[in-house]
Amino acid sequence: GAVVSQHPSWVICKSGTSVKIECRSLDFQATTMFWYRQFPKQSLMLMATSNEGSKATYEQGVEKDKFLINHASLTLSTLTVTSAHPEDSSFYICSARAANTEAFFGQGTRLTVV
Amino acid sequence: GQQLNQSPQSMFIQEGEDVSMNCTSSSIFNTWLWYKQDPGEGPVLLIALYKAGELTSNGRLTAQFGITRKDSFLNISASIPSDVGIYFCAGHTGTASKLTFGTGTRLQVTL
C-alpha cells in the first residue's frame, strides 16, 4: 500500500508555544489530506480537510486560527497547533488520498502540552 | 460529527476462536472500509467494499457490505495474538468525500 509518513511521532511542548506536525505522502501524490484528532479510547474525529494549493476546510467546532493547516505541495501538509494548552494534548493523525483511491494514514503524533 | 455505531464495543476471546463485529449507520454509504489500529499507531486499511452485498476476504478476514448500504460486518477466523487492536469501520460516499469513522471495537486475544 501507499506510505504516509508523519513527523514527529511524539512531541512535548510548553503551554503557549506552537508545534508543527508534518504529513508526507512518500510514494504518491496526495490530492487531499485529512487531519484527525483522537482522544484515549475514542474514535478518530476529523478536524479538517485540505486540498493542495487551497485553504483547508475545517469541521464545525475546530478553531482554524488555532490549528493552522498548510498543504503547499502534493506530498506535504502541515498542522501547526498555535499557543498550545494542556487540553490540546492528544493523538493527531493525518491521512492522504490520491484521486480515486482510498485514504492511507500516517503513524500519528502524540502531543503532550505541559 | 456523525459516527457509525460499532458493536461490540470490546471483546475478549481465546486464540483460535472466530470473531465477528458489525457496524451500522443511519445514512447510506457507497464505500465501506475496515481499519485496524495498533496502540500508538495510525489505522491500517484491511478491507475495502464497494458494492452492496459484496463479500470480500483478505486472508483470515472477511467483510460484507450490507444490502441496505447502511451496515457492514467483519469476521476474523482462527484469531491469533497479533489480532489484538482496535478495529474501526468507516464509510464514505465517494473518494472525494470525507471518511466517517465508527466507534471502534477493541479486540483482546488470550492464549
Coordinates of N, CA and C in Angstrom, one line a residue:
Chain A
G1 N 0.8 -1.2 0.0 CA 0.0 0.0 0.0 C 0.9 1.3 0.0
A2 N 0.2 2.4 -0.2 CA 0.9 3.7 -0.2 C 1.4 4.0 1.2
V3 N 2.5 4.8 1.2 CA 3.1 5.1 2.5 C 2.9 6.6 2.8
V4 N 2.4 6.8 4.0 CA 2.2 8.2 4.5 C 3.1 8.3 5.8
S5 N 3.9 9.3 5.8 CA 4.9 9.5 6.9 C 4.5 10.7 7.7
Q6 N 4.4 10.6 9.0 CA 4.1 11.7 9.9 C 5.3 12.0 10.8
H7 N 5.6 13.2 11.0 CA 6.7 13.6 11.9 C 6.4 14.8 12.7
P8 N 6.7 14.9 14.0 CA 7.4 13.8 14.7 C 6.4 12.8 15.2
S9 N 6.8 11.7 15.8 CA 6.0 10.7 16.3 C 5.4 11.1 17.7
W10 N 6.2 11.9 18.4 CA 5.7 12.4 19.7 C 6.5 13.7 19.9
V11 N 5.8 14.6 20.7 CA 6.4 15.9 21.0 C 5.8 16.4 22.3
I12 N 6.7 17.0 23.1 CA 6.3 17.6 24.4 C 6.6 19.1 24.2
C13 N 5.7 19.9 24.5 CA 5.9 21.4 24.4 C 5.3 22.1 25.6
K14 N 5.8 23.3 25.8 CA 5.3 24.1 26.9 C 4.1 24.8 26.5
S15 N 3.2 25.1 27.5 CA 2.0 25.9 27.2 C 2.4 27.2 26.6
G16 N 1.6 27.6 25.6 CA 1.8 28.9 25.0 C 2.7 28.8 23.7
T17 N 3.4 27.7 23.6 CA 4.3 27.6 22.4 C 3.5 27.0 21.2
S18 N 4.1 27.0 20.0 CA 3.4 26.4 18.9 C 4.2 25.2 18.4
V19 N 3.5 24.2 17.9 CA 4.1 23.0 17.5 C 3.6 22.7 16.0
K20 N 4.6 22.2 15.2 CA 4.2 21.9 13.8 C 4.4 20.4 13.6
I21 N 3.4 19.8 13.0 CA 3.4 18.4 12.6 C 3.4 18.3 11.1
E22 N 4.2 17.4 10.6 CA 4.3 17.2 9.1 C 3.7 15.9 8.7
C23 N 3.1 15.9 7.5 CA 2.5 14.7 7.0 C 2.9 14.6 5.5
R24 N 3.6 13.6 5.2 CA 4.1 13.4 3.8 C 3.6 12.1 3.2
S25 N 3.2 12.2 1.9 CA 3.0 11.0 1.1 C 4.3 10.7 0.4
L26 N 4.8 9.5 0.7 CA 6.2 9.2 0.2 C 6.2 8.7 -1.2
D27 N 5.2 8.0 -1.6 CA 5.2 7.3 -3.0 C 4.0 7.6 -3.8
F28 N 3.3 8.7 -3.5 CA 2.2 9.1 -4.4 C 1.9 10.5 -4.1
Q29 N 1.2 11.1 -5.1 CA 0.8 12.5 -5.0 C -0.6 12.6 -4.3
A30 N -0.7 13.3 -3.2 CA -1.9 13.3 -2.5 C -2.7 14.6 -2.8
T31 N -3.8 14.3 -3.5 CA -4.7 15.5 -3.9 C -5.4 16.0 -2.6
T32 N -5.7 15.2 -1.7 CA -6.4 15.6 -0.5 C -5.7 15.0 0.8
M33 N -5.6 15.8 1.8 CA -5.1 15.3 3.1 C -6.0 15.7 4.1
F34 N -6.1 14.8 5.1 CA -7.1 15.0 6.2 C -6.3 15.0 7.6
W35 N -6.8 15.8 8.5 CA -6.2 15.8 9.8 C -7.3 15.3 10.8
Y36 N -6.9 14.4 11.7 CA -7.8 13.9 12.7 C -7.1 14.1 14.1
R37 N -8.0 14.0 15.1 CA -7.6 14.1 16.5 C -8.3 12.9 17.1
Q38 N -7.5 12.2 18.0 CA -8.0 11.0 18.7 C -7.7 11.1 20.2
F39 N -8.7 11.1 21.0 CA -8.5 11.0 22.5 C -8.5 9.6 22.9
P40 N -7.9 9.3 24.1 CA -7.8 7.9 24.5 C -9.1 7.2 24.5
K41 N -9.0 6.0 23.9 CA -10.2 5.0 23.9 C -11.3 5.6 23.1
Q42 N -11.1 6.5 22.2 CA -12.1 7.1 21.3 C -11.8 6.9 19.9
S43 N -12.8 7.2 19.1 CA -12.6 7.1 17.6 C -11.8 8.3 17.1
L44 N -11.6 8.3 15.8 CA -10.9 9.4 15.1 C -11.9 10.5 14.8
M45 N -11.6 11.7 15.1 CA -12.5 12.8 14.8 C -11.9 13.7 13.8
L46 N -12.5 13.9 12.7 CA -12.0 14.7 11.6 C -11.9 16.2 12.0
M47 N -10.7 16.8 11.9 CA -10.6 18.2 12.2 C -10.7 19.1 10.9
A48 N -10.0 18.6 9.9 CA -10.1 19.5 8.6 C -9.6 18.7 7.4
T49 N -10.0 19.1 6.3 CA -9.7 18.6 5.0 C -8.9 19.6 4.2
S50 N -7.8 19.2 3.6 CA -7.0 20.2 2.8 C -6.7 19.6 1.5
N51 N -6.9 20.5 0.5 CA -6.5 20.2 -0.9 C -5.3 21.0 -1.3
E52 N -4.4 20.5 -2.0 CA -3.2 21.2 -2.4 C -3.5 22.5 -3.0
G53 N -2.8 23.5 -2.5 CA -3.0 24.9 -3.1 C -4.2 25.6 -2.7
S54 N -5.1 25.1 -1.8 CA -6.2 25.8 -1.4 C -6.4 25.8 0.1
K55 N -7.3 26.6 0.6 CA -7.5 26.7 2.0 C -8.1 25.4 2.6
A56 N -7.8 25.1 3.8 CA -8.4 23.9 4.4 C -9.8 24.2 4.8
T57 N -10.6 23.1 4.8 CA -12.0 23.2 5.2 C -12.1 22.5 6.6
Y58 N -12.5 23.3 7.6 CA -12.5 22.9 9.0 C -13.8 22.3 9.4
E59 N -13.8 21.3 10.2 CA -15.1 20.8 10.7 C -15.6 21.8 11.8
Q60 N -16.9 21.6 12.0 CA -17.6 22.5 13.0 C -17.0 22.3 14.3
G61 N -16.7 23.4 15.0 CA -16.1 23.4 16.3 C -14.6 23.4 16.4
V62 N -13.9 23.3 15.2 CA -12.5 23.3 15.2 C -12.0 24.7 14.8
E63 N -11.2 25.3 15.7 CA -10.7 26.7 15.5 C -9.6 26.7 14.5
K64 N -9.9 27.4 13.4 CA -8.9 27.4 12.3 C -7.7 28.3 12.6
D65 N -7.9 29.3 13.5 CA -6.8 30.1 13.9 C -5.8 29.4 14.9
K66 N -6.4 28.4 15.5 CA -5.6 27.6 16.5 C -4.9 26.4 15.8
F67 N -5.5 25.8 14.9 CA -5.0 24.7 14.2 C -4.8 25.1 12.7
L68 N -3.6 25.6 12.5 CA -3.2 26.1 11.1 C -2.8 24.9 10.2
I69 N -3.5 24.8 9.1 CA -3.1 23.8 8.1 C -2.6 24.4 6.8
N70 N -1.5 23.8 6.4 CA -0.9 24.3 5.1 C -0.7 23.1 4.3
H71 N -1.1 23.1 3.0 CA -1.0 22.0 2.1 C -0.3 22.6 0.8
A72 N 1.0 22.8 1.0 CA 1.8 23.6 0.0 C 2.1 22.8 -1.3
S73 N 2.2 21.4 -1.1 CA 2.5 20.6 -2.3 C 1.7 19.4 -2.3
L74 N 1.8 18.6 -3.3 CA 1.0 17.3 -3.4 C 1.6 16.2 -2.5
T75 N 2.7 16.5 -1.8 CA 3.2 15.4 -1.0 C 3.4 15.9 0.5
L76 N 3.0 17.1 0.8 CA 3.2 17.6 2.1 C 2.1 18.5 2.7
S77 N 1.7 18.2 3.9 CA 0.7 19.0 4.6 C 1.2 19.2 6.0
T78 N 1.0 20.4 6.6 CA 1.5 20.6 7.9 C 0.3 21.1 8.8
L79 N 0.3 20.7 10.0 CA -0.6 21.1 11.0 C 0.2 21.8 12.1
T80 N -0.1 23.1 12.4 CA 0.5 23.8 13.4 C -0.5 24.1 14.5
V81 N -0.2 23.6 15.7 CA -1.0 23.9 16.9 C -0.4 25.2 17.5
T82 N -1.2 26.3 17.5 CA -0.6 27.5 18.0 C -1.1 27.8 19.4
S83 N -0.2 28.4 20.1 CA -0.4 28.7 21.5 C -1.1 27.5 22.3
A84 N -0.3 26.5 22.3 CA -0.8 25.2 22.8 C -1.1 25.3 24.3
H85 N -2.2 24.6 24.6 CA -2.6 24.5 26.0 C -2.7 23.0 26.4
P86 N -2.7 22.6 27.7 CA -2.7 21.2 28.0 C -3.9 20.5 27.4
E87 N -5.0 21.2 27.3 CA -6.2 20.5 26.7 C -6.0 20.1 25.2
D88 N -5.0 20.7 24.6 CA -4.7 20.3 23.2 C -3.9 19.0 23.1
S89 N -3.5 18.5 24.3 CA -2.7 17.2 24.3 C -3.6 16.1 23.7
S90 N -3.1 15.4 22.8 CA -3.9 14.4 22.1 C -3.1 13.7 21.1
F91 N -3.7 12.7 20.4 CA -3.0 12.0 19.3 C -3.5 12.5 18.0
Y92 N -2.7 13.1 17.2 CA -3.1 13.7 15.9 C -2.6 12.8 14.8
I93 N -3.5 12.5 13.9 CA -3.3 11.6 12.8 C -3.6 12.2 11.5
C94 N -2.8 12.1 10.5 CA -3.1 12.6 9.2 C -3.4 11.4 8.2
S95 N -4.1 11.7 7.2 CA -4.3 10.7 6.1 C -4.2 11.4 4.8
A96 N -3.8 10.7 3.8 CA -3.6 11.3 2.4 C -4.3 10.4 1.4
R97 N -4.8 11.0 0.4 CA -5.5 10.3 -0.6 C -5.2 10.8 -2.0
A98 N -4.9 9.9 -2.9 CA -4.7 10.4 -4.3 C -6.1 10.3 -5.0
A99 N -6.2 10.8 -6.2 CA -7.5 10.8 -6.9 C -8.0 9.4 -7.0
N100 N -9.2 9.1 -6.7 CA -9.8 7.8 -6.9 C -9.2 6.6 -6.1
T101 N -8.6 7.0 -5.0 CA -8.0 5.9 -4.1 C -8.5 6.1 -2.7
E102 N -8.4 5.1 -1.9 CA -8.8 5.3 -0.5 C -7.6 6.0 0.2
A103 N -8.0 6.5 1.4 CA -7.0 7.2 2.2 C -6.1 6.3 3.0
F104 N -4.8 6.7 3.0 CA -3.8 6.0 3.8 C -3.4 6.9 5.0
F105 N -3.1 6.3 6.1 CA -2.9 7.0 7.3 C -1.4 7.1 7.7
G106 N -1.0 8.2 8.3 CA 0.3 8.3 8.9 C 0.3 7.5 10.3
Q107 N 1.4 7.5 10.9 CA 1.6 6.7 12.1 C 1.1 7.5 13.4
G108 N 0.8 8.8 13.2 CA 0.2 9.6 14.3 C 1.3 10.3 15.0
T109 N 0.9 11.4 15.7 CA 1.8 12.2 16.5 C 1.2 12.4 17.9
R110 N 1.9 12.0 18.9 CA 1.4 12.2 20.3 C 1.9 13.5 20.8
L111 N 1.0 14.4 21.0 CA 1.3 15.8 21.5 C 1.0 15.9 23.0
T112 N 2.0 16.3 23.8 CA 1.7 16.5 25.2 C 2.1 17.9 25.5
V113 N 1.2 18.7 26.0 CA 1.5 20.1 26.4 C 1.6 20.2 27.9
V114 N 2.7 20.7 28.4 CA 2.9 20.8 29.8 C 2.9 22.2 30.3
Chain B
G1 N -19.6 15.5 15.0 CA -19.9 14.9 13.7 C -20.5 13.6 13.8
Q2 N -21.0 13.1 12.6 CA -21.6 11.8 12.6 C -20.7 10.7 12.8
Q3 N -21.1 9.6 13.5 CA -20.3 8.5 13.7 C -21.1 7.2 13.4
L4 N -20.4 6.2 13.0 CA -21.0 4.9 12.8 C -21.0 4.1 14.1
N5 N -22.1 3.4 14.3 CA -22.1 2.6 15.6 C -21.6 1.2 15.4
Q6 N -20.6 0.9 16.2 CA -20.0 -0.5 16.1 C -20.3 -1.3 17.3
S7 N -20.5 -2.6 17.1 CA -20.7 -3.5 18.2 C -20.0 -4.8 17.9
P8 N -19.5 -5.5 19.0 CA -19.5 -5.0 20.3 C -18.4 -3.9 20.5
Q9 N -18.5 -3.2 21.7 CA -17.5 -2.2 21.9 C -16.1 -2.8 22.2
S10 N -16.1 -3.9 22.9 CA -14.9 -4.6 23.2 C -15.2 -6.1 23.3
M11 N -14.2 -6.9 23.1 CA -14.4 -8.3 23.2 C -13.0 -9.0 23.6
F12 N -13.2 -10.0 24.5 CA -12.1 -10.8 25.0 C -12.3 -12.2 24.4
I13 N -11.4 -12.7 23.6 CA -11.6 -14.0 23.0 C -10.3 -14.8 23.2
Q14 N -10.5 -16.1 23.0 CA -9.3 -17.0 23.1 C -8.7 -17.2 21.8
E15 N -7.4 -17.4 21.8 CA -6.7 -17.7 20.5 C -7.4 -18.9 19.8
G16 N -7.6 -18.8 18.5 CA -8.2 -19.8 17.7 C -9.7 -19.6 17.5
E17 N -10.3 -18.8 18.3 CA -11.7 -18.5 18.1 C -12.0 -17.6 16.9
D18 N -13.2 -17.7 16.4 CA -13.6 -16.8 15.3 C -14.2 -15.5 16.0
V19 N -14.1 -14.4 15.3 CA -14.6 -13.1 15.8 C -15.5 -12.5 14.8
S20 N -16.6 -11.9 15.3 CA -17.5 -11.2 14.4 C -17.8 -9.8 15.0
M21 N -17.8 -8.8 14.2 CA -18.1 -7.4 14.7 C -18.9 -6.7 13.6
N22 N -19.8 -5.8 14.0 CA -20.5 -5.1 12.9 C -20.6 -3.6 13.1
C23 N -21.1 -3.0 12.1 CA -21.1 -1.5 12.0 C -22.4 -1.1 11.3
T24 N -23.1 -0.2 12.0 CA -24.4 0.3 11.4 C -24.4 1.8 11.3
S25 N -25.2 2.3 10.3 CA -25.3 3.7 10.1 C -26.7 4.1 9.8
S26 N -27.1 5.3 10.1 CA -28.4 5.8 9.7 C -28.4 6.4 8.3
S27 N -27.2 6.5 7.7 CA -27.0 7.0 6.4 C -26.5 6.0 5.5
I28 N -26.7 6.2 4.2 CA -26.2 5.2 3.2 C -24.8 5.6 2.8
F29 N -23.9 4.6 2.7 CA -22.6 4.9 2.2 C -22.4 4.1 0.9
N30 N -21.5 4.6 0.0 CA -21.2 3.9 -1.2 C -20.0 3.0 -1.1
T31 N -19.2 3.3 0.0 CA -18.0 2.5 0.2 C -17.9 2.3 1.7
W32 N -17.6 1.0 2.1 CA -17.3 0.7 3.5 C -15.9 0.2 3.6
L33 N -15.2 0.7 4.6 CA -13.8 0.3 4.8 C -13.6 -0.3 6.2
W34 N -12.7 -1.2 6.4 CA -12.4 -1.7 7.7 C -10.9 -1.4 8.0
Y35 N -10.6 -0.8 9.1 CA -9.2 -0.5 9.5 C -8.9 -1.1 10.8
K36 N -7.6 -1.4 11.0 CA -7.1 -1.9 12.3 C -6.1 -0.9 12.9
Q37 N -6.2 -0.5 14.1 CA -5.3 0.4 14.7 C -4.6 -0.2 15.9
D38 N -3.3 -0.3 15.9 CA -2.5 -0.8 17.0 C -2.2 0.4 17.9
P39 N -1.9 0.1 19.2 CA -1.6 1.2 20.1 C -0.5 2.2 19.7
G40 N -0.8 3.5 19.7 CA 0.2 4.4 19.3 C 0.5 4.5 17.8
E41 N -0.4 3.9 17.0 CA -0.1 3.9 15.6 C -1.4 4.5 14.9
G42 N -1.2 4.8 13.6 CA -2.3 5.2 12.8 C -3.1 3.9 12.3
P43 N -4.3 4.1 11.8 CA -5.1 3.0 11.3 C -4.5 2.4 10.0
V44 N -4.6 1.1 9.8 CA -4.2 0.5 8.6 C -5.4 -0.2 7.9
L45 N -5.5 0.1 6.6 CA -6.6 -0.4 5.9 C -6.6 -1.9 5.7
L46 N -7.7 -2.6 6.1 CA -7.7 -4.1 6.0 C -8.5 -4.5 4.7
I47 N -9.7 -4.0 4.6 CA -10.6 -4.4 3.5 C -11.4 -3.2 3.1
A48 N -11.6 -3.1 1.8 CA -12.5 -2.1 1.2 C -13.6 -2.8 0.4
L49 N -14.8 -2.2 0.6 CA -16.0 -2.8 0.0 C -16.7 -1.7 -0.8
Y50 N -17.1 -2.1 -2.1 CA -17.6 -1.0 -3.0 C -19.0 -1.3 -3.5
K51 N -19.5 -2.5 -3.3 CA -20.9 -2.8 -3.8 C -21.8 -3.4 -2.8
A52 N -23.0 -3.0 -2.8 CA -24.0 -3.6 -1.8 C -24.0 -5.1 -2.0
G53 N -24.0 -5.8 -0.9 CA -24.0 -7.2 -1.0 C -22.6 -7.9 -1.2
E54 N -21.6 -7.1 -1.5 CA -20.3 -7.6 -1.7 C -19.7 -8.3 -0.5
L55 N -19.1 -9.4 -0.7 CA -18.4 -10.2 0.3 C -16.9 -10.3 -0.1
T56 N -16.0 -9.8 0.7 CA -14.6 -9.7 0.3 C -13.7 -10.3 1.4
S57 N -12.7 -11.1 1.0 CA -11.8 -11.7 2.0 C -10.4 -11.2 1.8
N58 N -9.7 -11.2 2.9 CA -8.3 -10.8 2.9 C -7.6 -11.7 4.0
G59 N -7.1 -12.9 3.5 CA -6.6 -13.8 4.5 C -7.6 -14.4 5.4
R60 N -7.4 -14.2 6.7 CA -8.4 -14.7 7.7 C -9.6 -13.7 7.9
L61 N -9.5 -12.6 7.2 CA -10.6 -11.6 7.4 C -11.6 -11.7 6.3
T62 N -12.9 -11.5 6.6 CA -13.9 -11.5 5.6 C -14.9 -10.4 6.0
A63 N -15.2 -9.5 5.1 CA -16.2 -8.4 5.4 C -17.2 -8.4 4.3
Q64 N -18.4 -7.9 4.7 CA -19.5 -7.8 3.8 C -20.1 -6.4 3.9
F65 N -20.6 -5.9 2.7 CA -21.2 -4.7 2.5 C -22.7 -5.0 2.5
G66 N -23.5 -4.4 3.5 CA -24.9 -4.8 3.7 C -25.7 -4.3 2.5
I67 N -26.7 -5.1 2.2 CA -27.6 -4.8 1.1 C -28.3 -3.4 1.1
T68 N -28.6 -3.0 2.4 CA -29.2 -1.7 2.5 C -28.2 -0.5 2.4
R69 N -26.9 -0.9 2.3 CA -25.8 0.1 2.3 C -25.7 0.9 3.6
K70 N -26.3 0.4 4.6 CA -26.2 1.1 5.9 C -25.5 0.2 7.0
D71 N -25.0 -0.9 6.6 CA -24.3 -1.7 7.5 C -23.2 -2.6 6.9
S72 N -22.3 -3.1 7.7 CA -21.2 -3.9 7.3 C -20.8 -4.8 8.4
F73 N -20.2 -6.0 8.2 CA -19.7 -6.8 9.2 C -18.3 -7.2 8.8
L74 N -17.5 -7.5 9.9 CA -16.1 -8.0 9.7 C -16.0 -9.3 10.5
N75 N -15.5 -10.4 9.9 CA -15.2 -11.6 10.6 C -13.7 -11.9 10.5
I76 N -13.2 -12.4 11.7 CA -11.8 -12.8 11.7 C -11.9 -14.3 12.1
S77 N -11.3 -15.1 11.3 CA -11.3 -16.6 11.7 C -10.0 -17.0 12.3
A78 N -10.1 -17.9 13.2 CA -8.9 -18.5 13.9 C -8.0 -17.4 14.4
S79 N -8.5 -16.6 15.4 CA -7.7 -15.5 15.8 C -6.4 -15.9 16.4
I80 N -5.5 -15.0 16.3 CA -4.1 -15.1 16.9 C -3.8 -13.9 17.7
P81 N -2.8 -14.0 18.6 CA -2.5 -12.8 19.5 C -2.2 -11.5 18.7
S82 N -1.7 -11.5 17.6 CA -1.4 -10.3 16.9 C -2.7 -9.6 16.3
D83 N -3.8 -10.3 16.4 CA -5.1 -9.7 16.0 C -5.5 -8.6 17.0
V84 N -4.9 -8.6 18.2 CA -5.2 -7.6 19.2 C -5.1 -6.2 18.6
G85 N -6.1 -5.4 19.0 CA -6.1 -4.0 18.5 C -7.5 -3.4 18.5
I86 N -7.6 -2.3 17.9 CA -8.9 -1.7 17.7 C -9.3 -1.7 16.2
Y87 N -10.5 -2.2 16.0 CA -11.0 -2.3 14.6 C -12.0 -1.2 14.4
F88 N -11.8 -0.4 13.3 CA -12.7 0.7 13.0 C -13.4 0.4 11.6
C89 N -14.7 0.6 11.6 CA -15.3 0.6 10.3 C -15.3 2.1 9.9
A90 N -15.4 2.4 8.6 CA -15.5 3.7 8.1 C -16.3 3.7 6.8
G91 N -16.9 4.8 6.5 CA -17.7 4.9 5.3 C -17.6 6.2 4.6
H92 N -17.7 6.2 3.3 CA -17.8 7.4 2.6 C -18.7 7.3 1.3
T93 N -19.0 8.4 0.8 CA -20.0 8.4 -0.4 C -19.2 8.6 -1.7
G94 N -17.9 8.7 -1.7 CA -17.1 8.9 -2.9 C -15.7 9.2 -2.4
T95 N -14.7 8.9 -3.3 CA -13.3 9.2 -2.8 C -13.0 10.7 -2.7
A96 N -13.9 11.5 -3.2 CA -13.7 12.9 -3.0 C -14.3 13.4 -1.7
S97 N -15.0 12.5 -1.0 CA -15.8 12.9 0.2 C -15.0 12.5 1.5
K98 N -15.3 13.1 2.6 CA -14.6 12.7 3.8 C -15.1 11.4 4.4
L99 N -14.2 10.8 5.2 CA -14.5 9.5 5.8 C -15.1 9.6 7.1
T100 N -16.2 8.9 7.4 CA -16.8 8.9 8.7 C -16.4 7.6 9.4
F101 N -15.9 7.7 10.6 CA -15.4 6.5 11.3 C -16.4 6.0 12.3
G102 N -16.3 4.7 12.6 CA -17.1 4.0 13.6 C -16.5 4.3 14.9
T103 N -17.3 3.8 16.0 CA -16.9 4.0 17.3 C -15.8 3.0 17.8
G104 N -15.5 2.0 17.0 CA -14.4 1.1 17.3 C -14.8 -0.1 18.1
T105 N -14.1 -1.2 17.8 CA -14.3 -2.5 18.6 C -12.9 -2.9 19.0
R106 N -12.7 -3.0 20.3 CA -11.4 -3.3 20.9 C -11.3 -4.8 21.1
L107 N -10.4 -5.4 20.4 CA -10.2 -6.9 20.5 C -9.0 -7.3 21.3
Q108 N -9.3 -8.2 22.3 CA -8.1 -8.7 23.0 C -8.2 -10.2 22.9
V109 N -7.0 -10.8 22.6 CA -6.9 -12.2 22.4 C -6.1 -12.9 23.5
T110 N -6.6 -13.9 24.2 CA -5.8 -14.5 25.2 C -5.4 -15.9 24.7
L111 N -4.2 -16.3 25.2 CA -3.7 -17.6 24.8 C -4.5 -18.8 25.3

